[in-house]
C-alpha angles and dihedrals in degrees: 000000000000091000091058096256125121129223133179138199127193123202130184091217119029146135126264097214140039122227102210149310095316091049090049093048091049092051093047090051092051092047090051092049103036105019128089131231117265109235112181113332118005110263100206114125118251107273138194092235138020152156131223126190126190104194092186100055092025096235123153122190129177140170136181137204111284089218088070098046116119120236113295086032100175091055090044090058091049091049093048091053091052091046094052093044089056096052120105111270098035097083109133093016127121101231121184144142114263101234089180091061123205094353091055090051091050092052091050090057098038117014110222144176122295114288117273125237120293123233109284098232110158114243117199127201106261109196117204122254119285093188118133098355109052118084105166152310125240107196093187094054091030090227128147113203116207137171128250104350143012091246097042092116089063088060101040110023095069094210127170099187136051122201121185121190122201116200110175100309097333115108122194132175135207129189115213141178093226135109102243104223098053090043094053093041094051102035099040122182094335088072087082091063091045091054093045089059089061126072110258128245135224117267109277123232124242097256093053106060134043100192136039151156139206112212115194105194099189095044091041089226123147119191121178135179137192141147089227123098113263106202116220090245091057091049091048090052090049090056090049094051091048100050114185092015128118103238118193143149113259109230122231097020116234091006090057089045092057092047091048091058095041094250114145100166109137089204090078095053127077117258124236089254091053091049091051089052088051091058098262116146124231094250093051090049091052092050091047093050093049090051092048091053092049098049112117111243126223105266096211121089099240120198115222126188118272119243116225118195125209130176093026116200 
């Protein structure tokens, strides 16, 4: 609050974003009337969506349940933050999505100590199915042979996660069934060797996967993206298991992934019509497209495996 105090309000049913100044004023009034003072650490239960307002520093953070995110969820979150920041009443405010979820909101209200360790549950690399579409991998010719169509893996592999590894100018992709943040936090740098022992996959399209990472071995740079919440403790563990690496969230999800590997093919990105079908609004689509066009592309000419098709439909 403006007097330096902190208050909180928990609702069973609520919204995960505010539309403008009137919406903000209404929420602040309700928190003042119905909320309770925060003494020590906030006591609200961990939630699947939330809002935090710092009236002193004029910061606004929000996050929503990943289960309710439209397709291309990471880019949708980025677009929503830009949309809200541009609404009347948010001039001079720092508006952003809280990628750290409830814990990030808590720390905005009451700064606390560094996050503690996360549960040490082993996470194994879970490669997507190769049934019915994969024929073979020739590492000398760097050629993946598939059946029917270049994008057949998108239809049949059933992946959720895309990992691209850059080693000098060589670029290789894998499609996995993992959630990216726990995988990177638990496996650490050795995950690169684990992936290299598996045949690679074609590059997945935007509407196929929800998570991803670009791992640049020579630059020791790890960039990840997801629409899921990544708690601060998980991010801290990721930095510990990748010592000496630059670890950062990759903005704009799959769009940022493509730019980070120098791929500008529009065929891999969702069309405006597809985004509309996925419950995106026109304004969010416009913001997303402007951001896509402005993303800096990888300057190196990276060499990806070729995809050879047999038994075409």
